Amino acid sequence: MGKVFLNIMEPEDVEKIIGDLPVKKSVENVLIKEAHRRVLAEDVYATINLPPFSRASMDGYAVRSEDTFKASEDYPVKLRLLESVGAGDIPKNKVEKGTCIEISTGAPVPEGADGVVMVEVTQRKAKNNNSEEVMVYESVTMGENIAVAGSDVKKGEILLPSGALINSNKIGVLSAIGMKKVPVFAKPKVAVISTGNEIVKNDQKLEYGKIYDINSQTISNAVEECGCTPVYSEIVKDDYKSFMGKINEFKDVDLIITSGGTSAGTGDVLRTVLDELGDVLVHGIAVKPGKPTIVGLIPSENDKKVIIGLPGNPVSALVIFHVFVAPFLRKMASLKDEGGKKQTRELKISRRYHSAKGRLHYVLVKVDKETAIPILKDSGAISSLAEADGFIEIPKNVEIIQEGSYVTVMPLSEL
Amino acid sequence: MGKVFLNIMEPEDVEKIIGDLPVKKSVENVLIKEAHRRVLAEDVYATINLPPFSRASMDGYAVRSEDTFKASEDYPVKLRLLESVGAGDIPKNKVEKGTCIEISTGAPVPEGADGVVMVEVTQRKAKNNNSEEVMVYESVTMGENIAVAGSDVKKGEILLPSGALINSNKIGVLSAIGMKKVPVFAKPKVAVISTGNEIVKNDQKLEYGKIYDINSQTISNAVEECGCTPVYSEIVKDDYKSFMGKINEFKDVDLIITSGGTSAGTGDVLRTVLDELGDVLVHGIAVKPGKPTIVGLIPSENDKKVIIGLPGNPVSALVIFHVFVAPFLRKMASLKDEGGKKQTRELKISRRYHSAKGRLHYVLVKVDKETAIPILKDSGAISSLAEADGFIEIPKNVEIIQEGSYVTVMPLSEL
């Protein structure tokens, strides 16, 4: 049948194989309202100056700075007030020798003015002829309290590089130049398929011998946390025809993840299908849980499509997803490692832990303050999914972890 | 006019005032597909046993354990094979003395059997009369390789407590009992209003003296990151009538955030409106940037509604949002502090930093590996939004932070 049937590989070799898998990217333009959490697919350049015009950065009076040079507390300079300019207004007058214009923060600096005197160091006086005068008690230097057009960003300068994760502050930068649509990487579409004759969806009756589908939901949500779009599927029966039909149905997705049907026993349908359609790259990883994991490639329209077969056990499926699949999905989604990813944490283990030698072990842990508490249940336990906050890796040559040792806790979810 | 006009308060007093504001919660039922990132509003109990029936946890043969007690490598026990039961099948026969049933992982354990012998320690032999025999080379104890119905979770036990954040593993728990709809806290609706005569939306022409709206987008996205639903608004002109009209338009939101129009100058419209409709709790915080922040309460249908007026400057608005508003929104959204929140980080500052005494300062920083690099631009700079990863707080009585000192970096975005 196959070329590598349960030829168990070391986890680091599997990581390398997955790391070398082909990644296809495409770009789409989305409304700025929909750009949140997306990744820029092009460098964005400033299409206007920022600020777009020279504006006051304080409330006060726009003046010719040289008119104020001699101003002091004892000998204020008197300037004739021409008008008031609020933010959003356009000045009607030019500031000429001996005059000033009242100006609000954000309003355009009138022609002729080269400084703004803060309102706090002035006094205003009405005159007989209905005009007004402003007493200036402090001098202002050229350019003081003015944000010159383009002083923050010049038209044509790069604002954000391709690959930037668009978060709430970066979206402010795109908004500042009035962008309507933003070029972002399309979210990879990932089909998520649960297989097994015993699995039913929640709208079906739970007959004797059946269990509800768990993996469709957990893996779909984990896929979403990696910046990809999950595509749900009906349950697939554990037979060749059903499996082959389902694979062919998902021609337009970027990657297929199945769970179940990967053991070396009777249910090993994915293996058979992959051997027929394409290549099996991995079948079996020297880890516990999660040994019967499959990675394969099948031809797709322009390229090759990756299929990943996770174990059927929900805990194994989720752990294997996080260790081996999530980094690849994040790469497909152009997410850098920092962006949006919950950090691993170094915590003390709450008790001595004994691990069987020979395979790398993943152990679910609950986090309580600065302590990681190992969950001592078999990997089929659903209740451990309720308790777990993350998992730790115990290398294959380590048998004992002493109480109080530091362990690296990886999150089971990015939330 | 007002009761507390720019009566500057210390940040810790403002935090306390905001912490004591009324929080109203409501519950809704969502499909399990839509429950990701939501918060459980009720305790969830197991409506079925998990596993729902006693099942094999290994591939092998279901036997009466006492039949195997004498089995050994040299003296195997011979059992007559009655049938094969796959996952999802129902056994037709009962295991009686001297018989066995082949069983796959996940299949129901047949009546009469109380142990499963692993396939690895057996050998199968065809007999003349078309029947088959299984040689068992190792004994099995009672219950071995069987997951008994309810052994993981008993029907009626609590599965997840109210308040749990539904992430990818917790959704697995809800799926395991076949939940269709999940009771979650409704997402608070938060109106986000930019004010100012100089502000235009990105579908309008940028005339001289105008700038594009930034805060609607940054604050809406930050609101979303706190588990709330932002409600966008048109720009509001900086006059009493426009403002009052807009406040009345948003009767059905849970909270209103405005930006701009909060300074003590001519544009102080929010203050006037709040004084007329309700109460001003805060007007002015002893921080930089962000001093002219307003917190008020206005009567709403059943209760009082909170209005928060952020400064117009995008950097100030975003920092004040993160320090003072985000914790309150997360509380409204029932998000615990850990859940989904990016952690603060202790990093070394890249250079000596000098701060003016007297007010607490927020300084934007760029994070480069383990170093926080202060961004030395005025708080109106859009380019600093592009560079910043977070911000640090410099207490009011600290003037100098020495190069290499540790600072706590708070994220500017949860992404």
mmCIF file of C-alpha atoms in Angstrom, chain B residues 27-318:
data_model
loop_
_atom_site.group_PDB
_atom_site.id
_atom_site.type_symbol
_atom_site.label_atom_id
_atom_site.label_comp_id
_atom_site.label_asym_id
_atom_site.label_seq_id
_atom_site.Cartn_x
_atom_site.Cartn_y
_atom_site.Cartn_z
ATOM 1 C CA VAL B 27 -28.150 37.313 28.414
ATOM 2 C CA GLU B 28 -28.734 35.932 24.936
ATOM 3 C CA ASN B 29 -28.656 32.467 23.411
ATOM 4 C CA VAL B 30 -26.373 32.000 20.436
ATOM 5 C CA LEU B 31 -25.665 29.050 18.188
ATOM 6 C CA ILE B 32 -22.596 27.120 19.241
ATOM 7 C CA LYS B 33 -20.887 28.207 15.982
ATOM 8 C CA GLU B 34 -21.215 31.797 17.160
ATOM 9 C CA ALA B 35 -20.200 31.182 20.768
ATOM 10 C CA HIS B 36 -16.466 31.517 20.190
ATOM 11 C CA ARG B 37 -14.915 34.386 22.227
ATOM 12 C CA ARG B 38 -18.171 34.857 24.151
ATOM 13 C CA VAL B 39 -18.684 34.542 27.900
ATOM 14 C CA LEU B 40 -20.976 31.893 29.449
ATOM 15 C CA ALA B 41 -23.873 33.498 31.292
ATOM 16 C CA GLU B 42 -25.028 30.363 33.126
ATOM 17 C CA ASP B 43 -23.434 27.292 34.669
ATOM 18 C CA VAL B 44 -23.567 24.449 32.159
ATOM 19 C CA TYR B 45 -24.369 20.966 33.470
ATOM 20 C CA ALA B 46 -23.827 17.664 31.697
ATOM 21 C CA THR B 47 -27.135 16.563 30.150
ATOM 22 C CA ILE B 48 -25.653 13.143 29.331
ATOM 23 C CA ASN B 49 -22.931 10.872 30.672
ATOM 24 C CA LEU B 50 -19.477 11.218 29.155
ATOM 25 C CA PRO B 51 -18.686 8.876 27.614
ATOM 26 C CA PRO B 52 -22.383 8.227 26.936
ATOM 27 C CA PHE B 53 -21.827 4.433 26.982
ATOM 28 C CA SER B 54 -19.039 2.106 28.098
ATOM 29 C CA ARG B 55 -16.597 1.921 25.236
ATOM 30 C CA ALA B 56 -13.302 0.372 24.261
ATOM 31 C CA SER B 57 -10.288 2.643 24.633
ATOM 32 C CA MET B 58 -8.092 0.298 22.553
ATOM 33 C CA ASP B 59 -8.468 -1.859 19.462
ATOM 34 C CA GLY B 60 -8.709 -5.511 20.532
ATOM 35 C CA TYR B 61 -11.134 -8.131 21.830
ATOM 36 C CA ALA B 62 -13.898 -7.686 24.393
ATOM 37 C CA VAL B 63 -13.723 -10.592 26.844
ATOM 38 C CA ARG B 64 -14.845 -11.802 30.261
ATOM 39 C CA SER B 65 -11.694 -10.948 32.208
ATOM 40 C CA GLU B 66 -11.901 -14.146 34.282
ATOM 41 C CA ASP B 67 -11.555 -16.161 31.053
ATOM 42 C CA THR B 68 -8.076 -14.683 30.567
ATOM 43 C CA PHE B 69 -6.698 -15.053 34.077
ATOM 44 C CA LYS B 70 -4.487 -17.976 33.191
ATOM 45 C CA ALA B 71 -3.356 -16.649 29.784
ATOM 46 C CA SER B 72 0.399 -16.408 29.222
ATOM 47 C CA GLU B 73 2.898 -16.376 26.384
ATOM 48 C CA ASP B 74 3.342 -20.146 26.651
ATOM 49 C CA TYR B 75 -0.223 -21.106 27.491
ATOM 50 C CA PRO B 76 -2.561 -18.834 25.560
ATOM 51 C CA VAL B 77 -6.280 -18.958 26.194
ATOM 52 C CA LYS B 78 -8.454 -19.821 23.195
ATOM 53 C CA LEU B 79 -11.697 -17.842 22.751
ATOM 54 C CA ARG B 80 -14.354 -18.250 20.060
ATOM 55 C CA LEU B 81 -14.907 -15.049 18.046
ATOM 56 C CA LEU B 82 -18.585 -14.058 17.873
ATOM 57 C CA GLU B 83 -18.477 -10.908 15.732
ATOM 58 C CA SER B 84 -16.674 -7.639 15.038
ATOM 59 C CA VAL B 85 -17.930 -4.327 16.400
ATOM 60 C CA GLY B 86 -16.633 -1.085 14.911
ATOM 61 C CA ALA B 87 -16.997 2.420 16.334
ATOM 62 C CA GLY B 88 -20.618 3.459 15.837
ATOM 63 C CA ASP B 89 -21.853 -0.177 15.614
ATOM 64 C CA ILE B 90 -24.101 -1.960 18.100
ATOM 65 C CA PRO B 91 -22.992 -5.456 19.243
ATOM 66 C CA LYS B 92 -25.486 -8.182 18.322
ATOM 67 C CA ASN B 93 -24.125 -10.803 20.700
ATOM 68 C CA LYS B 94 -23.389 -11.161 24.368
ATOM 69 C CA VAL B 95 -19.922 -12.294 25.445
ATOM 70 C CA GLU B 96 -20.316 -15.586 27.295
ATOM 71 C CA LYS B 97 -17.796 -17.943 28.840
ATOM 72 C CA GLY B 98 -15.171 -18.941 26.243
ATOM 73 C CA THR B 99 -16.131 -16.295 23.656
ATOM 74 C CA CYS B 100 -14.964 -12.856 22.599
ATOM 75 C CA ILE B 101 -15.977 -10.017 20.269
ATOM 76 C CA GLU B 102 -13.537 -8.017 18.185
ATOM 77 C CA ILE B 103 -13.849 -4.346 19.087
ATOM 78 C CA SER B 104 -12.464 -1.043 17.761
ATOM 79 C CA THR B 105 -11.505 1.959 19.848
ATOM 80 C CA GLY B 106 -14.678 3.906 20.620
ATOM 81 C CA ALA B 107 -17.057 1.000 20.009
ATOM 82 C CA PRO B 108 -19.556 0.024 22.733
ATOM 83 C CA VAL B 109 -18.425 -2.798 24.997
ATOM 84 C CA PRO B 110 -20.777 -5.775 24.461
ATOM 85 C CA GLU B 111 -22.901 -7.146 27.258
ATOM 86 C CA GLY B 112 -21.043 -9.770 29.303
ATOM 87 C CA ALA B 113 -17.592 -8.364 28.588
ATOM 88 C CA ASP B 114 -15.651 -6.583 31.339
ATOM 89 C CA GLY B 115 -12.267 -6.121 29.721
ATOM 90 C CA VAL B 116 -10.633 -5.487 26.357
ATOM 91 C CA VAL B 117 -7.512 -7.429 25.370
ATOM 92 C CA MET B 118 -5.226 -5.357 23.165
ATOM 93 C CA VAL B 119 -4.912 -6.674 19.628
ATOM 94 C CA GLU B 120 -1.107 -6.779 20.024
ATOM 95 C CA VAL B 121 -1.243 -9.680 22.522
ATOM 96 C CA THR B 122 -3.588 -11.877 20.484
ATOM 97 C CA GLN B 123 -3.505 -14.052 17.430
ATOM 98 C CA ARG B 124 -6.454 -14.957 15.254
ATOM 99 C CA LYS B 125 -7.023 -18.368 13.681
ATOM 100 C CA ALA B 126 -9.611 -19.512 11.162
ATOM 101 C CA LYS B 127 -11.208 -22.872 11.910
ATOM 102 C CA ASN B 128 -12.592 -25.443 9.518
ATOM 103 C CA ASN B 129 -16.240 -24.701 10.128
ATOM 104 C CA ASN B 130 -15.867 -21.112 8.923
ATOM 105 C CA SER B 131 -15.692 -19.825 12.471
ATOM 106 C CA GLU B 132 -12.687 -18.085 14.012
ATOM 107 C CA GLU B 133 -10.709 -18.430 17.219
ATOM 108 C CA VAL B 134 -8.597 -15.870 19.075
ATOM 109 C CA MET B 135 -5.500 -16.867 21.029
ATOM 110 C CA VAL B 136 -5.003 -14.534 24.035
ATOM 111 C CA TYR B 137 -1.408 -14.389 25.318
ATOM 112 C CA GLU B 138 -1.869 -12.025 28.262
ATOM 113 C CA SER B 139 -4.490 -11.707 30.966
ATOM 114 C CA VAL B 140 -6.627 -8.619 31.319
ATOM 115 C CA THR B 141 -7.978 -7.174 34.562
ATOM 116 C CA MET B 142 -11.568 -6.207 35.162
ATOM 117 C CA GLY B 143 -12.311 -2.870 33.455
ATOM 118 C CA GLU B 144 -9.011 -2.797 31.569
ATOM 119 C CA ASN B 145 -9.110 -0.741 28.341
ATOM 120 C CA ILE B 146 -12.738 0.223 28.941
ATOM 121 C CA ALA B 147 -13.957 3.783 29.488
ATOM 122 C CA VAL B 148 -17.087 3.252 31.557
ATOM 123 C CA ALA B 149 -20.198 5.350 30.827
ATOM 124 C CA GLY B 150 -20.036 8.521 32.931
ATOM 125 C CA SER B 151 -16.488 7.855 34.129
ATOM 126 C CA ASP B 152 -15.285 11.146 32.668
ATOM 127 C CA VAL B 153 -18.345 13.264 33.508
ATOM 128 C CA LYS B 154 -21.588 12.084 35.141
ATOM 129 C CA LYS B 155 -24.910 13.363 33.883
ATOM 130 C CA GLY B 156 -25.902 16.307 36.084
ATOM 131 C CA GLU B 157 -22.349 17.337 37.002
ATOM 132 C CA ILE B 158 -21.232 20.884 36.325
ATOM 133 C CA LEU B 159 -19.195 21.159 33.141
ATOM 134 C CA LEU B 160 -18.385 24.849 32.892
ATOM 135 C CA PRO B 161 -19.169 27.714 35.258
ATOM 136 C CA SER B 162 -20.948 30.932 34.368
ATOM 137 C CA GLY B 163 -18.322 33.507 33.455
ATOM 138 C CA ALA B 164 -16.101 31.104 31.520
ATOM 139 C CA LEU B 165 -14.623 32.545 28.329
ATOM 140 C CA ILE B 166 -15.572 30.206 25.509
ATOM 141 C CA ASN B 167 -12.356 29.410 23.690
ATOM 142 C CA SER B 168 -11.571 26.527 21.374
ATOM 143 C CA ASN B 169 -11.140 23.923 24.109
ATOM 144 C CA LYS B 170 -14.164 24.969 26.153
ATOM 145 C CA ILE B 171 -16.322 24.855 23.052
ATOM 146 C CA GLY B 172 -15.295 21.206 22.809
ATOM 147 C CA VAL B 173 -16.888 20.594 26.189
ATOM 148 C CA LEU B 174 -20.167 22.173 25.088
ATOM 149 C CA SER B 175 -20.040 20.159 21.862
ATOM 150 C CA ALA B 176 -19.520 16.917 23.774
ATOM 151 C CA ILE B 177 -23.018 17.166 25.247
ATOM 152 C CA GLY B 178 -24.509 18.208 21.914
ATOM 153 C CA MET B 179 -25.404 21.764 22.934
ATOM 154 C CA LYS B 180 -27.051 23.708 20.131
ATOM 155 C CA LYS B 181 -27.513 27.089 21.724
ATOM 156 C CA VAL B 182 -25.320 28.598 24.377
ATOM 157 C CA PRO B 183 -26.394 31.204 26.967
ATOM 158 C CA VAL B 184 -23.870 34.038 26.816
ATOM 159 C CA PHE B 185 -23.736 37.605 28.038
ATOM 160 C CA ALA B 186 -24.945 40.018 25.371
ATOM 161 C CA LYS B 187 -22.136 42.164 24.015
ATOM 162 C CA PRO B 188 -22.474 45.717 25.308
ATOM 163 C CA LYS B 189 -23.216 48.210 22.554
ATOM 164 C CA VAL B 190 -20.931 51.196 22.568
ATOM 165 C CA ALA B 191 -21.574 54.272 20.421
ATOM 166 C CA VAL B 192 -18.350 55.814 19.130
ATOM 167 C CA ILE B 193 -18.700 59.445 18.098
ATOM 168 C CA SER B 194 -16.010 61.718 16.692
ATOM 169 C CA THR B 195 -16.736 65.392 17.148
ATOM 170 C CA GLY B 196 -15.221 68.469 15.595
ATOM 171 C CA ASN B 197 -15.947 70.883 12.768
ATOM 172 C CA GLU B 198 -12.600 70.018 11.178
ATOM 173 C CA ILE B 199 -13.245 66.249 10.940
ATOM 174 C CA VAL B 200 -14.464 64.563 7.739
ATOM 175 C CA LYS B 201 -15.166 60.934 6.901
ATOM 176 C CA ASN B 202 -13.114 59.150 4.253
ATOM 177 C CA ASP B 203 -15.922 59.407 1.681
ATOM 178 C CA GLN B 204 -15.851 63.217 1.845
ATOM 179 C CA LYS B 205 -13.505 65.589 0.104
ATOM 180 C CA LEU B 206 -10.602 66.798 2.235
ATOM 181 C CA GLU B 207 -10.948 70.562 1.964
ATOM 182 C CA TYR B 208 -8.408 73.022 3.323
ATOM 183 C CA GLY B 209 -8.497 73.125 7.107
ATOM 184 C CA LYS B 210 -10.068 69.655 7.440
ATOM 185 C CA ILE B 211 -8.590 66.343 8.546
ATOM 186 C CA TYR B 212 -9.809 62.787 8.191
ATOM 187 C CA ASP B 213 -11.578 61.111 11.080
ATOM 188 C CA ILE B 214 -9.213 58.783 12.908
ATOM 189 C CA ASN B 215 -10.816 58.185 16.286
ATOM 190 C CA SER B 216 -14.035 56.535 15.075
ATOM 191 C CA GLN B 217 -11.937 53.756 13.621
ATOM 192 C CA THR B 218 -9.281 53.354 16.297
ATOM 193 C CA ILE B 219 -11.703 53.557 19.208
ATOM 194 C CA SER B 220 -14.275 51.280 17.532
ATOM 195 C CA ASN B 221 -11.647 48.625 17.022
ATOM 196 C CA ALA B 222 -10.362 49.019 20.556
ATOM 197 C CA VAL B 223 -13.974 48.674 21.783
ATOM 198 C CA GLU B 224 -14.263 45.445 19.825
ATOM 199 C CA GLU B 225 -11.053 44.134 21.366
ATOM 200 C CA CYS B 226 -12.737 44.611 24.765
ATOM 201 C CA GLY B 227 -15.594 42.279 23.815
ATOM 202 C CA CYS B 228 -18.110 45.014 23.005
ATOM 203 C CA THR B 229 -19.899 45.947 19.793
ATOM 204 C CA PRO B 230 -19.039 49.400 18.472
ATOM 205 C CA VAL B 231 -21.842 51.413 16.913
ATOM 206 C CA TYR B 232 -20.492 53.872 14.356
ATOM 207 C CA SER B 233 -21.805 57.371 14.048
ATOM 208 C CA GLU B 234 -21.587 60.269 11.640
ATOM 209 C CA ILE B 235 -19.215 63.046 12.677
ATOM 210 C CA VAL B 236 -20.850 65.450 15.107
ATOM 211 C CA LYS B 237 -20.310 69.187 14.721
ATOM 212 C CA ASP B 238 -18.958 70.958 17.722
ATOM 213 C CA ASP B 239 -22.186 72.701 18.655
ATOM 214 C CA TYR B 240 -24.770 72.200 21.328
ATOM 215 C CA LYS B 241 -27.667 71.297 19.048
ATOM 216 C CA SER B 242 -25.758 68.675 17.011
ATOM 217 C CA PHE B 243 -24.351 67.112 20.137
ATOM 218 C CA MET B 244 -27.642 66.960 22.000
ATOM 219 C CA GLY B 245 -29.348 65.474 18.933
ATOM 220 C CA LYS B 246 -26.686 62.774 18.651
ATOM 221 C CA ILE B 247 -26.862 61.812 22.331
ATOM 222 C CA ASN B 248 -30.628 61.406 22.031
ATOM 223 C CA GLU B 249 -30.232 59.320 18.874
ATOM 224 C CA PHE B 250 -28.238 56.663 20.780
ATOM 225 C CA LYS B 251 -30.909 55.734 23.311
ATOM 226 C CA ASP B 252 -30.366 51.993 22.946
ATOM 227 C CA VAL B 253 -26.610 51.758 23.428
ATOM 228 C CA ASP B 254 -25.030 50.799 26.744
ATOM 229 C CA LEU B 255 -22.330 53.439 26.714
ATOM 230 C CA ILE B 256 -21.328 56.435 24.614
ATOM 231 C CA ILE B 257 -17.737 57.369 23.837
ATOM 232 C CA THR B 258 -17.032 60.688 22.181
ATOM 233 C CA SER B 259 -13.726 62.187 21.222
ATOM 234 C CA GLY B 260 -12.890 65.842 20.787
ATOM 235 C CA GLY B 261 -14.804 68.815 22.127
ATOM 236 C CA THR B 262 -13.610 68.339 25.698
ATOM 237 C CA SER B 263 -11.137 71.164 26.163
ATOM 238 C CA ALA B 264 -11.938 74.070 28.435
ATOM 239 C CA GLY B 265 -12.035 76.393 25.421
ATOM 240 C CA THR B 266 -14.815 77.325 23.067
ATOM 241 C CA GLY B 267 -15.481 73.799 21.931
ATOM 242 C CA ASP B 268 -16.535 72.504 25.309
ATOM 243 C CA VAL B 269 -19.901 71.258 24.162
ATOM 244 C CA LEU B 270 -19.989 67.843 25.822
ATOM 245 C CA ARG B 271 -19.531 69.478 29.201
ATOM 246 C CA THR B 272 -22.510 71.792 28.619
ATOM 247 C CA VAL B 273 -24.707 68.948 27.396
ATOM 248 C CA LEU B 274 -23.778 66.722 30.346
ATOM 249 C CA ASP B 275 -24.420 69.483 32.867
ATOM 250 C CA GLU B 276 -27.865 69.889 31.406
ATOM 251 C CA LEU B 277 -28.818 66.216 31.014
ATOM 252 C CA GLY B 278 -27.089 64.561 33.946
ATOM 253 C CA ASP B 279 -23.928 64.671 35.986
ATOM 254 C CA VAL B 280 -20.295 65.322 35.264
ATOM 255 C CA LEU B 281 -18.224 62.995 37.436
ATOM 256 C CA VAL B 282 -14.811 63.789 36.021
ATOM 257 C CA HIS B 283 -13.593 66.705 33.943
ATOM 258 C CA GLY B 284 -9.847 66.694 33.785
ATOM 259 C CA ILE B 285 -7.305 64.079 34.844
ATOM 260 C CA ALA B 286 -3.794 64.878 36.079
ATOM 261 C CA VAL B 287 -2.127 62.946 33.280
ATOM 262 C CA LYS B 288 -0.286 63.773 30.082
ATOM 263 C CA PRO B 289 -1.515 63.366 27.433
ATOM 264 C CA GLY B 290 -5.246 63.167 28.009
ATOM 265 C CA LYS B 291 -5.954 65.827 30.597
ATOM 266 C CA PRO B 292 -9.273 67.071 29.148
ATOM 267 C CA THR B 293 -11.155 63.786 29.621
ATOM 268 C CA ILE B 294 -14.798 63.826 30.734
ATOM 269 C CA VAL B 295 -16.821 61.130 32.466
ATOM 270 C CA GLY B 296 -20.528 61.693 32.936
ATOM 271 C CA LEU B 297 -23.823 59.995 33.598
ATOM 272 C CA ILE B 298 -27.131 60.712 31.922
ATOM 273 C CA PRO B 299 -30.490 59.161 32.763
ATOM 274 C CA SER B 300 -31.518 56.353 30.440
ATOM 275 C CA GLU B 301 -34.675 54.254 30.330
ATOM 276 C CA ASN B 302 -34.133 52.035 33.381
ATOM 277 C CA ASP B 303 -30.866 53.240 34.706
ATOM 278 C CA LYS B 304 -28.122 55.692 34.044
ATOM 279 C CA LYS B 305 -25.936 55.673 30.980
ATOM 280 C CA VAL B 306 -22.221 56.402 31.039
ATOM 281 C CA ILE B 307 -20.752 58.912 28.606
ATOM 282 C CA ILE B 308 -17.022 59.179 28.228
ATOM 283 C CA GLY B 309 -15.491 62.123 26.430
ATOM 284 C CA LEU B 310 -11.980 61.361 25.216
ATOM 285 C CA PRO B 311 -9.567 64.045 24.008
ATOM 286 C CA GLY B 312 -9.611 64.684 20.249
ATOM 287 C CA ASN B 313 -5.955 63.905 19.716
ATOM 288 C CA PRO B 314 -5.784 60.287 18.476
ATOM 289 C CA VAL B 315 -2.802 59.275 20.597
ATOM 290 C CA SER B 316 -4.311 60.806 23.736
ATOM 291 C CA ALA B 317 -7.696 59.254 22.971
ATOM 292 C CA LEU B 318 -6.250 55.767 22.535
#
